[in-house]
PDB file of C-alpha atoms and ligand atoms in Angstrom:
ATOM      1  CA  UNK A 271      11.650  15.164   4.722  1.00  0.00           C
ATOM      2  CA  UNK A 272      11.757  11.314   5.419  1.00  0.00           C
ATOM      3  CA  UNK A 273      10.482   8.461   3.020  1.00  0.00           C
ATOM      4  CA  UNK A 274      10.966   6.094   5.550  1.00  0.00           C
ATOM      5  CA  UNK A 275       9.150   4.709   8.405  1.00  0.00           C
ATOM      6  CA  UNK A 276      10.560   5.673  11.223  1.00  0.00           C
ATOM      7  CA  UNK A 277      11.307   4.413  14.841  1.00  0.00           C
ATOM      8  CA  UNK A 278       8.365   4.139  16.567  1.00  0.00           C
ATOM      9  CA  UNK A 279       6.653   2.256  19.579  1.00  0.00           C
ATOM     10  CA  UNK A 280       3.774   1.192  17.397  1.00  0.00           C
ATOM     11  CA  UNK A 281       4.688  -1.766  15.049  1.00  0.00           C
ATOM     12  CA  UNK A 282       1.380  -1.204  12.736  1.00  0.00           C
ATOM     13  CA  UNK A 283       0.703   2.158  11.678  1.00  0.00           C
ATOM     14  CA  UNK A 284      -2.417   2.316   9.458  1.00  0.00           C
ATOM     15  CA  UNK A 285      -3.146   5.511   7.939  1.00  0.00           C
ATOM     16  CA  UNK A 286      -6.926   5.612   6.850  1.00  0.00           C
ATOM     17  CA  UNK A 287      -7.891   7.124   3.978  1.00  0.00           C
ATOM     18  CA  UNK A 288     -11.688   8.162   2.850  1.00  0.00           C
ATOM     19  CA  UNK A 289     -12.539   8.917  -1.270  1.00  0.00           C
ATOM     20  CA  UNK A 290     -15.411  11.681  -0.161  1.00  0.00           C
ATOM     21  CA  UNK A 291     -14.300  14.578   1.915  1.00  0.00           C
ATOM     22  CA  UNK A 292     -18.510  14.882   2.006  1.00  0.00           C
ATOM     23  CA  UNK A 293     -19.703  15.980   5.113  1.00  0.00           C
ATOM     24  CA  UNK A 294     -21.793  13.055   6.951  1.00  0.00           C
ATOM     25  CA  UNK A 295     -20.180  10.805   4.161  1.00  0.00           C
ATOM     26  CA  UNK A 296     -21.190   7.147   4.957  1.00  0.00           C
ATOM     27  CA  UNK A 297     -17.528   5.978   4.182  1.00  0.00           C
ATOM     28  CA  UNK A 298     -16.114   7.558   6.279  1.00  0.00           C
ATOM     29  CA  UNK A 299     -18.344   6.679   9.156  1.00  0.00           C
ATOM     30  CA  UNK A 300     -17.749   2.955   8.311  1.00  0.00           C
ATOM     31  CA  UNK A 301     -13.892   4.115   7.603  1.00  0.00           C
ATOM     32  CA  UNK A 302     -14.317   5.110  11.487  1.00  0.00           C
ATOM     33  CA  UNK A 303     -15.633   1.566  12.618  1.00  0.00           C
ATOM     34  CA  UNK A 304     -12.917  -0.301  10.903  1.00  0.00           C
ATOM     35  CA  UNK A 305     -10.129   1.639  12.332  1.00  0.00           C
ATOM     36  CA  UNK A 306     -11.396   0.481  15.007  1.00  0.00           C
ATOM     37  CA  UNK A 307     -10.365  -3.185  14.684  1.00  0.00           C
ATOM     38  CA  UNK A 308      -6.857  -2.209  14.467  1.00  0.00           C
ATOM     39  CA  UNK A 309      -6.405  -0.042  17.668  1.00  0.00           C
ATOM     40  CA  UNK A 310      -8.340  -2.857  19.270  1.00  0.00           C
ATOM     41  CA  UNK A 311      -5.708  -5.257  18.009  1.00  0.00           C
ATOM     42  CA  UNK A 312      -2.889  -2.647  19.564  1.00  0.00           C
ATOM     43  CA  UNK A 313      -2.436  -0.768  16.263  1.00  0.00           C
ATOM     44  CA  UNK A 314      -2.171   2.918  15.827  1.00  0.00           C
ATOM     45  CA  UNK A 315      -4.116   4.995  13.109  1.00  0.00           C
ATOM     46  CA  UNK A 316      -4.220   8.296  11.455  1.00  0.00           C
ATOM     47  CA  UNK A 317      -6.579   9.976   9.548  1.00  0.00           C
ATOM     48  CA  UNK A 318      -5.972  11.540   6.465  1.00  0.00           C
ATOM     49  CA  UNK A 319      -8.611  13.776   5.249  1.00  0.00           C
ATOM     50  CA  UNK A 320      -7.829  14.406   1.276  1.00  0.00           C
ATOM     51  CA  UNK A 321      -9.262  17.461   1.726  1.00  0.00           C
ATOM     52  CA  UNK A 322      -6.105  18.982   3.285  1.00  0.00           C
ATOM     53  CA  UNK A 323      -4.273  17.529   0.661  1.00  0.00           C
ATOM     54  CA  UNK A 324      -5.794  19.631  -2.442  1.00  0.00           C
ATOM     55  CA  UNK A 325      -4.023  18.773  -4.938  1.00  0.00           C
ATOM     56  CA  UNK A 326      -4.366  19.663  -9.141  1.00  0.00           C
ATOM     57  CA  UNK A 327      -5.338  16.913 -11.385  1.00  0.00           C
ATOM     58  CA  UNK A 328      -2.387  14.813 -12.397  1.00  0.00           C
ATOM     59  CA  UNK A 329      -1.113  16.183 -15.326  1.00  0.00           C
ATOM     60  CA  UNK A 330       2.756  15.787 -16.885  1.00  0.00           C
ATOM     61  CA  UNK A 331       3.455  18.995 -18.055  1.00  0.00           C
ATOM     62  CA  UNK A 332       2.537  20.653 -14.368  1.00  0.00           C
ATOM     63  CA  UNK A 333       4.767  18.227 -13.124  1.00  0.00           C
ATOM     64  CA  UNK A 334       7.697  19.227 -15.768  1.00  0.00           C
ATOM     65  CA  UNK A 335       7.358  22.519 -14.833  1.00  0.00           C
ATOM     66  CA  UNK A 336       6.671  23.142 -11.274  1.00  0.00           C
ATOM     67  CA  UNK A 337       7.461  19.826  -9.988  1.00  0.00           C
ATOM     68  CA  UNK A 338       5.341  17.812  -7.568  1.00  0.00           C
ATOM     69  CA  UNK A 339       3.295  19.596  -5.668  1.00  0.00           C
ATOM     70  CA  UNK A 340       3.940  20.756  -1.997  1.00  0.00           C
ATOM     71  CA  UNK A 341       0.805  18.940  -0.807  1.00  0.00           C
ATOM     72  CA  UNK A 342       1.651  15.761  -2.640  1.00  0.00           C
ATOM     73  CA  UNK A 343       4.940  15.531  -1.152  1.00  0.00           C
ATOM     74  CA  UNK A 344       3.392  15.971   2.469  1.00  0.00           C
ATOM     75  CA  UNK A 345       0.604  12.671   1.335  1.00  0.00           C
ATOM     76  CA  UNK A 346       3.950  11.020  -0.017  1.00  0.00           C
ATOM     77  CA  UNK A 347       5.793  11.504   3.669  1.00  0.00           C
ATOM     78  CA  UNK A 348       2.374  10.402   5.289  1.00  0.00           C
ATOM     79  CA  UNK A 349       2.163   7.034   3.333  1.00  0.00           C
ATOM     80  CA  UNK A 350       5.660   6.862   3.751  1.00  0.00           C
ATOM     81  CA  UNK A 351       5.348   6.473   7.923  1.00  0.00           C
ATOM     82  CA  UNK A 352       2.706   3.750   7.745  1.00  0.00           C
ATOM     83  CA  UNK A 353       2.783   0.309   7.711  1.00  0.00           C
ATOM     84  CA  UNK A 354      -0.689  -0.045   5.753  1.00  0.00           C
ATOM     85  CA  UNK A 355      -3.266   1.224   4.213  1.00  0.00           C
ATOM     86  CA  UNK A 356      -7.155   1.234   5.561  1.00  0.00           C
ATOM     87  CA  UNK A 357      -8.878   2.896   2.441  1.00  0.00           C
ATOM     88  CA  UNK A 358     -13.085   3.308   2.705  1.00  0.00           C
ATOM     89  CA  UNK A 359     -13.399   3.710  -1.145  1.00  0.00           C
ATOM     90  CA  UNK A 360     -17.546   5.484  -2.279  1.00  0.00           C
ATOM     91  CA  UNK A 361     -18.534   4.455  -5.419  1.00  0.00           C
ATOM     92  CA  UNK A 362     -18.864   6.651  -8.401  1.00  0.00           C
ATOM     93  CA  UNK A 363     -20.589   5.191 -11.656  1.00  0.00           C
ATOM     94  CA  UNK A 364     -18.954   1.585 -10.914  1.00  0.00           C
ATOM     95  CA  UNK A 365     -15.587   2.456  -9.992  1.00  0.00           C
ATOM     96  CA  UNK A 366     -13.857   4.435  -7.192  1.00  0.00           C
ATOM     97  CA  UNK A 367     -13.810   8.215  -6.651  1.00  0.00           C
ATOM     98  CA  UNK A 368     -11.480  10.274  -9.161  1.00  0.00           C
ATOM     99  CA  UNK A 369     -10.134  12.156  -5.833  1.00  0.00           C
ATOM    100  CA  UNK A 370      -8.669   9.121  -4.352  1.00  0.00           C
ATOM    101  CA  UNK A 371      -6.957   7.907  -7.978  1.00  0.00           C
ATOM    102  CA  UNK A 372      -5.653  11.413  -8.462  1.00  0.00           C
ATOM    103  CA  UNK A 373      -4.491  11.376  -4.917  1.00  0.00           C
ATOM    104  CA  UNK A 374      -2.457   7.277  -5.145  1.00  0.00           C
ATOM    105  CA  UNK A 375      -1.290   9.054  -8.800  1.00  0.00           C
ATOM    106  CA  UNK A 376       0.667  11.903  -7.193  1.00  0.00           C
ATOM    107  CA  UNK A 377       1.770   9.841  -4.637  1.00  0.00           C
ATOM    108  CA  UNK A 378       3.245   7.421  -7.268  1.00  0.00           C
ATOM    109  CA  UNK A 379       5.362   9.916  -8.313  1.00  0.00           C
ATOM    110  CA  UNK A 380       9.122  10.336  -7.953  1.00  0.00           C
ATOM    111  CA  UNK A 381      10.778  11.213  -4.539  1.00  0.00           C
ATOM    112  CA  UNK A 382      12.980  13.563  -4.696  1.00  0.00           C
ATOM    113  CA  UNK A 383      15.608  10.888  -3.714  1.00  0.00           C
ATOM    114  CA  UNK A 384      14.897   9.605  -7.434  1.00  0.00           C
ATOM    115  CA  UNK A 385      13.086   6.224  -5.837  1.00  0.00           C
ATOM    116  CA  UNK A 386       9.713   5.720  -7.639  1.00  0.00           C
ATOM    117  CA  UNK A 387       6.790   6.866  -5.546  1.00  0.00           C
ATOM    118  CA  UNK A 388       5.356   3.594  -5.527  1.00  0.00           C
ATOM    119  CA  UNK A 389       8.228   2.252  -3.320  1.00  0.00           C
ATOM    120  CA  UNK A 390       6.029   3.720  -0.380  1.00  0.00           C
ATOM    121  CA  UNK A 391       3.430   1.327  -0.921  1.00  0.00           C
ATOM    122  CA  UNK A 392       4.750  -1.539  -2.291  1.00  0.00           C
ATOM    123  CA  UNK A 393       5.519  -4.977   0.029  1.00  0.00           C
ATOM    124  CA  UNK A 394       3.255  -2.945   2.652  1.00  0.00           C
ATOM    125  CA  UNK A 395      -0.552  -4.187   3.258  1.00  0.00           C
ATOM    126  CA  UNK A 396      -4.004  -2.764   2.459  1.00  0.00           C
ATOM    127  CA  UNK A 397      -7.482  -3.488   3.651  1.00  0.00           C
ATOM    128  CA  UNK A 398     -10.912  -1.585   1.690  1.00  0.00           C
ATOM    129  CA  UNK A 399     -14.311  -0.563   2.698  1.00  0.00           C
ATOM    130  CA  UNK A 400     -17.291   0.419   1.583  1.00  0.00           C
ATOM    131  CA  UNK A 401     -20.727   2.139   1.535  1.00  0.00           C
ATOM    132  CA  UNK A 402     -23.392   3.072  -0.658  1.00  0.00           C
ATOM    133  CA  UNK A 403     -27.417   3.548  -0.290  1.00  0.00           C
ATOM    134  CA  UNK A 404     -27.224   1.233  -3.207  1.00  0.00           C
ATOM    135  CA  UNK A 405     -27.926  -2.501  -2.578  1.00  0.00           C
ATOM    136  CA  UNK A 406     -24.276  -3.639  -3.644  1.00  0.00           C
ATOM    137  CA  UNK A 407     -22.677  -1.105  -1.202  1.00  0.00           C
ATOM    138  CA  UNK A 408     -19.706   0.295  -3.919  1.00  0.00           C
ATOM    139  CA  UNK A 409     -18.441  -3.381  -4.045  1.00  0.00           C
ATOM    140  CA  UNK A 410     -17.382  -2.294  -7.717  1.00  0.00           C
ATOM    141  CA  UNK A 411     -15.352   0.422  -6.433  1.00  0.00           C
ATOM    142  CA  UNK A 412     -13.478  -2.182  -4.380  1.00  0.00           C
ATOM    143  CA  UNK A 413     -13.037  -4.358  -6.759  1.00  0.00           C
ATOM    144  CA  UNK A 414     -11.282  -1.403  -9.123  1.00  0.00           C
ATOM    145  CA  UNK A 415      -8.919  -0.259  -6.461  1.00  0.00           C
ATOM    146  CA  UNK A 416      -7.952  -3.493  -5.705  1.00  0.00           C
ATOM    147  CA  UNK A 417      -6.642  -3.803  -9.096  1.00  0.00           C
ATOM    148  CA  UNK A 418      -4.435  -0.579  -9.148  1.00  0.00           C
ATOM    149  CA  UNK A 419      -3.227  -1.400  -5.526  1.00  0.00           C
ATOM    150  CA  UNK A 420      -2.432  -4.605  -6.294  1.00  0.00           C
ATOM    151  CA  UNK A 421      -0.567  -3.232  -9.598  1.00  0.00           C
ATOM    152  CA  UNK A 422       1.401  -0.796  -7.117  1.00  0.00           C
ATOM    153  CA  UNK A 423       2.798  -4.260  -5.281  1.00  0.00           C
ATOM    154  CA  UNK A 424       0.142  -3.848  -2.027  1.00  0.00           C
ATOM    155  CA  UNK A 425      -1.403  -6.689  -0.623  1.00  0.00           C
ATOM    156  CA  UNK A 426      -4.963  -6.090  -0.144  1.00  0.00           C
ATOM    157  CA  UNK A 427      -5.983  -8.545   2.563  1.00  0.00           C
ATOM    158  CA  UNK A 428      -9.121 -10.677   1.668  1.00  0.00           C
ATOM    159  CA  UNK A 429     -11.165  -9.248   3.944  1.00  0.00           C
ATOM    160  CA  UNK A 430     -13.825  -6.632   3.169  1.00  0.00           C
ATOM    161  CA  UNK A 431     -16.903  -5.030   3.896  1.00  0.00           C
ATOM    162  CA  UNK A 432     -19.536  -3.801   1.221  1.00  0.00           C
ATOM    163  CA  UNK A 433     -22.604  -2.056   2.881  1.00  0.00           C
ATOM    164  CA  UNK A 434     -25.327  -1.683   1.048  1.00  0.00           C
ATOM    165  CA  UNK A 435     -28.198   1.247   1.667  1.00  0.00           C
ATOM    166  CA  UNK A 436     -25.921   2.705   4.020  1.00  0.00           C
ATOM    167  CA  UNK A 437     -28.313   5.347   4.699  1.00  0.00           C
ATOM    168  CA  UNK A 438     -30.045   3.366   6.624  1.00  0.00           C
ATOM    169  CA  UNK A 439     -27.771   1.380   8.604  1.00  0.00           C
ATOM    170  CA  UNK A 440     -26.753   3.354  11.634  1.00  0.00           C
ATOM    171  CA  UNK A 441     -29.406   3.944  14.563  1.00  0.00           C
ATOM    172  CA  UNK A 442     -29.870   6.907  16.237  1.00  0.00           C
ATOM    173  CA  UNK A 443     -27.599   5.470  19.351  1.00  0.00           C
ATOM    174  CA  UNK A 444     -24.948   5.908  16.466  1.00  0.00           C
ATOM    175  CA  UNK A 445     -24.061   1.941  16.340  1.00  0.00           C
ATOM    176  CA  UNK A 446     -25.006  -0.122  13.531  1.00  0.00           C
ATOM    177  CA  UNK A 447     -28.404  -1.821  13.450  1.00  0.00           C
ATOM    178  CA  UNK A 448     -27.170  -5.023  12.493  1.00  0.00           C
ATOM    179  CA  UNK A 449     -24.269  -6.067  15.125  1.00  0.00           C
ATOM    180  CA  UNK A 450     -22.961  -9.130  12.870  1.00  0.00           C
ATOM    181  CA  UNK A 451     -22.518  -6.080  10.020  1.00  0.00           C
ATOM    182  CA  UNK A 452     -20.264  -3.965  12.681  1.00  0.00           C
ATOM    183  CA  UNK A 453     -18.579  -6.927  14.155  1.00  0.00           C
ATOM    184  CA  UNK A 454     -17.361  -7.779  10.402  1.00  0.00           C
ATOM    185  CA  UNK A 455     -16.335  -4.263   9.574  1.00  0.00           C
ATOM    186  CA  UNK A 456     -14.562  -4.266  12.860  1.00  0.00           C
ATOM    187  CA  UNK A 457     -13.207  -7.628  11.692  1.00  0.00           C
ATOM    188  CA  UNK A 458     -11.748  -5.850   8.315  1.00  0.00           C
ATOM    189  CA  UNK A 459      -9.266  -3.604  10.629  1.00  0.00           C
ATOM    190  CA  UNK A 460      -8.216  -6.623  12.810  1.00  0.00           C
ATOM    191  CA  UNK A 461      -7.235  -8.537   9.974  1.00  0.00           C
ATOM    192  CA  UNK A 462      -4.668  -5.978   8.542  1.00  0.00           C
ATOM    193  CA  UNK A 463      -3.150  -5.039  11.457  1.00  0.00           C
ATOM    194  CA  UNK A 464      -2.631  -9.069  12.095  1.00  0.00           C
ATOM    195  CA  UNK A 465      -0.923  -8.963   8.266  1.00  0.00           C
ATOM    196  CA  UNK A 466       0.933  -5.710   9.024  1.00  0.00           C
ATOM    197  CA  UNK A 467       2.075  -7.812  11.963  1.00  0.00           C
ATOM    198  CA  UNK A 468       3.137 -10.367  10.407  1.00  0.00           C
ATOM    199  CA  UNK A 469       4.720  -8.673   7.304  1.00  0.00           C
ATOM    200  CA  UNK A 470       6.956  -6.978  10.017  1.00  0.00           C
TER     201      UNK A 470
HETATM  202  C1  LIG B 670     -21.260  10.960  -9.606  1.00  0.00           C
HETATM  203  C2  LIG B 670     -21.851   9.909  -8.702  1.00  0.00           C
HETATM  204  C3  LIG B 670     -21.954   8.623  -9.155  1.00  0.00           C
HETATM  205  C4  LIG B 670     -22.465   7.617  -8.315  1.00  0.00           C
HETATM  206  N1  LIG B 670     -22.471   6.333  -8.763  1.00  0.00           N
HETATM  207  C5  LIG B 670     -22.794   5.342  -7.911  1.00  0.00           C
HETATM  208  C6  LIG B 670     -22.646   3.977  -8.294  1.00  0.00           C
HETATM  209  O1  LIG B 670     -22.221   3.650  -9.378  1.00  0.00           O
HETATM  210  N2  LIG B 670     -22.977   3.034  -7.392  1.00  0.00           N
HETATM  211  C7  LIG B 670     -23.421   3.335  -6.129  1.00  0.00           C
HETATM  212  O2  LIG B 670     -23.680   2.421  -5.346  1.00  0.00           O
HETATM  213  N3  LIG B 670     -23.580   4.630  -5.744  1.00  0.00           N
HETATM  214  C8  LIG B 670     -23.274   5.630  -6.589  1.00  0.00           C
HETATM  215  N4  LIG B 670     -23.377   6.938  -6.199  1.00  0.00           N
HETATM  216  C9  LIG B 670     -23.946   7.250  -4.876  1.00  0.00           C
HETATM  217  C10 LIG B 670     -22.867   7.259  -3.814  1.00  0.00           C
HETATM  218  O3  LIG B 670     -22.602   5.921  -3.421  1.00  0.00           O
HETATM  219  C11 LIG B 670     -23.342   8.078  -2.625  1.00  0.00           C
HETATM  220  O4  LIG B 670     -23.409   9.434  -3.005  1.00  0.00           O
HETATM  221  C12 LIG B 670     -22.482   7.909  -1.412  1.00  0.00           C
HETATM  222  O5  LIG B 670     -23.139   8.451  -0.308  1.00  0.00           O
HETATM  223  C13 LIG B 670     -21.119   8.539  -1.592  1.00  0.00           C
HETATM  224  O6  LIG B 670     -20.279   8.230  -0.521  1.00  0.00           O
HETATM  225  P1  LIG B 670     -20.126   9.168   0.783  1.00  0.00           P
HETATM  226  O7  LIG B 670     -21.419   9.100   1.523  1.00  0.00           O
HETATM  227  O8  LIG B 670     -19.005   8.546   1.546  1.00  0.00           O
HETATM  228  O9  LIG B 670     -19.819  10.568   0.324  1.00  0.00           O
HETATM  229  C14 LIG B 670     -22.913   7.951  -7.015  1.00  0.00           C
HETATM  230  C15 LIG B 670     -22.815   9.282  -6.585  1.00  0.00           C
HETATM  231  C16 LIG B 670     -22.286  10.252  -7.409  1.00  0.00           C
HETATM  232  C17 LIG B 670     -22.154  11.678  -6.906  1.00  0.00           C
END
């Protein structure tokens, strides 16, 4: 296995990341619409659906005794060959979704090179969505992973997009209603890929 990035003709490699596996979950959709600001820009992304990651609840003694799982080692690789993160982060009772914590836990964990985990993410660039059918649009849930990224050495660009009763936001032509709301989440992807491209 690698831990590195490795060569590639892409220079910004985002790998986007949802916290709901839900079926017809609104964050991913708007996950979808920011990704698309950095292939615009000439970036490259992946998806990672955490769903084929299933992965135990962190928990030391599993770790003492069968190690780290084989599905956390394949999310470690995956973080490993991106430049930055593109996260759409649902909000669950004012924070962020216990699926994507336990999911940046086991990828915090050791390599089995001995580096830290958190050497994958660290010095390399984030950028976070949201959506809710709530009026604040899981803006808390941003501002909580924002916190523990910023603790694992990411920087999380300033721009972000909160929408709000997200249930209601998308027409039946499958674009946003409002075009200034999907020209800023569009603007949310172009702005880390022009920090990924400047951090390289
Ligand atoms: C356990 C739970 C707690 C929730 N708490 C909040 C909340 O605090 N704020 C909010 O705006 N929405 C809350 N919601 C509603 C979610 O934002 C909504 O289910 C949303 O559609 C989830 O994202 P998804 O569509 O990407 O799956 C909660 C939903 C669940 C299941």
């Amino acid at each position: 296995m690698h831990y590195d990035i490795r060569d590639t003709d892409h220079d910004c490699k985002i790998l986007a990341l949802c916290g709901s596996v839900r079926r017809g979950s609104l964050n991913r959709r708007l996950l979808d619409l920011a990704a698309r600001g950095v292939t615009e820009a000439g970036g490259e992304v992946t998806f990672a659906n955490l769903a084929d990651y299933p992965l135990p609840f962190y928990d030391a003694e599993l770790e003492a005794d069968e190690g780290v799982p084989e599905a956390a080692r394949r999310l470690q690789q995956c973080v490993a060959e991106h430049h930055g993160l593109l996260v759409a982060s649902p909000e669950y009772n004012g924070g962020y979704t216990a699926l994507l914590k336990n999911a940046i836990d086991w990828v915090s964990r050791p390599l089995p090179d001995g580096r830290s985990g958190v050497t994958l993410v660290a010095g390399k660039a984030a950028a976070l969505v949201s959506a809710s059918p709530g009026p604040l649009g899981g803006l808390r849930s941003q501002s909580a992973l924002r916190t523990v990224l910023d603790k694992l050495g990411m920087l999380v660009v300033p721009e972000s997009f909160a929408l709000g009763l997200a249930h209601e936001a998308w027409g039946e032509d499958g674009r946003m209603r409002s075009e200034p709301a999907e020209r800023q989440v569009v603007a949310v992807g172009a702005a880390l890929h022009r920090v990924v491209a400047r951090l390289n």
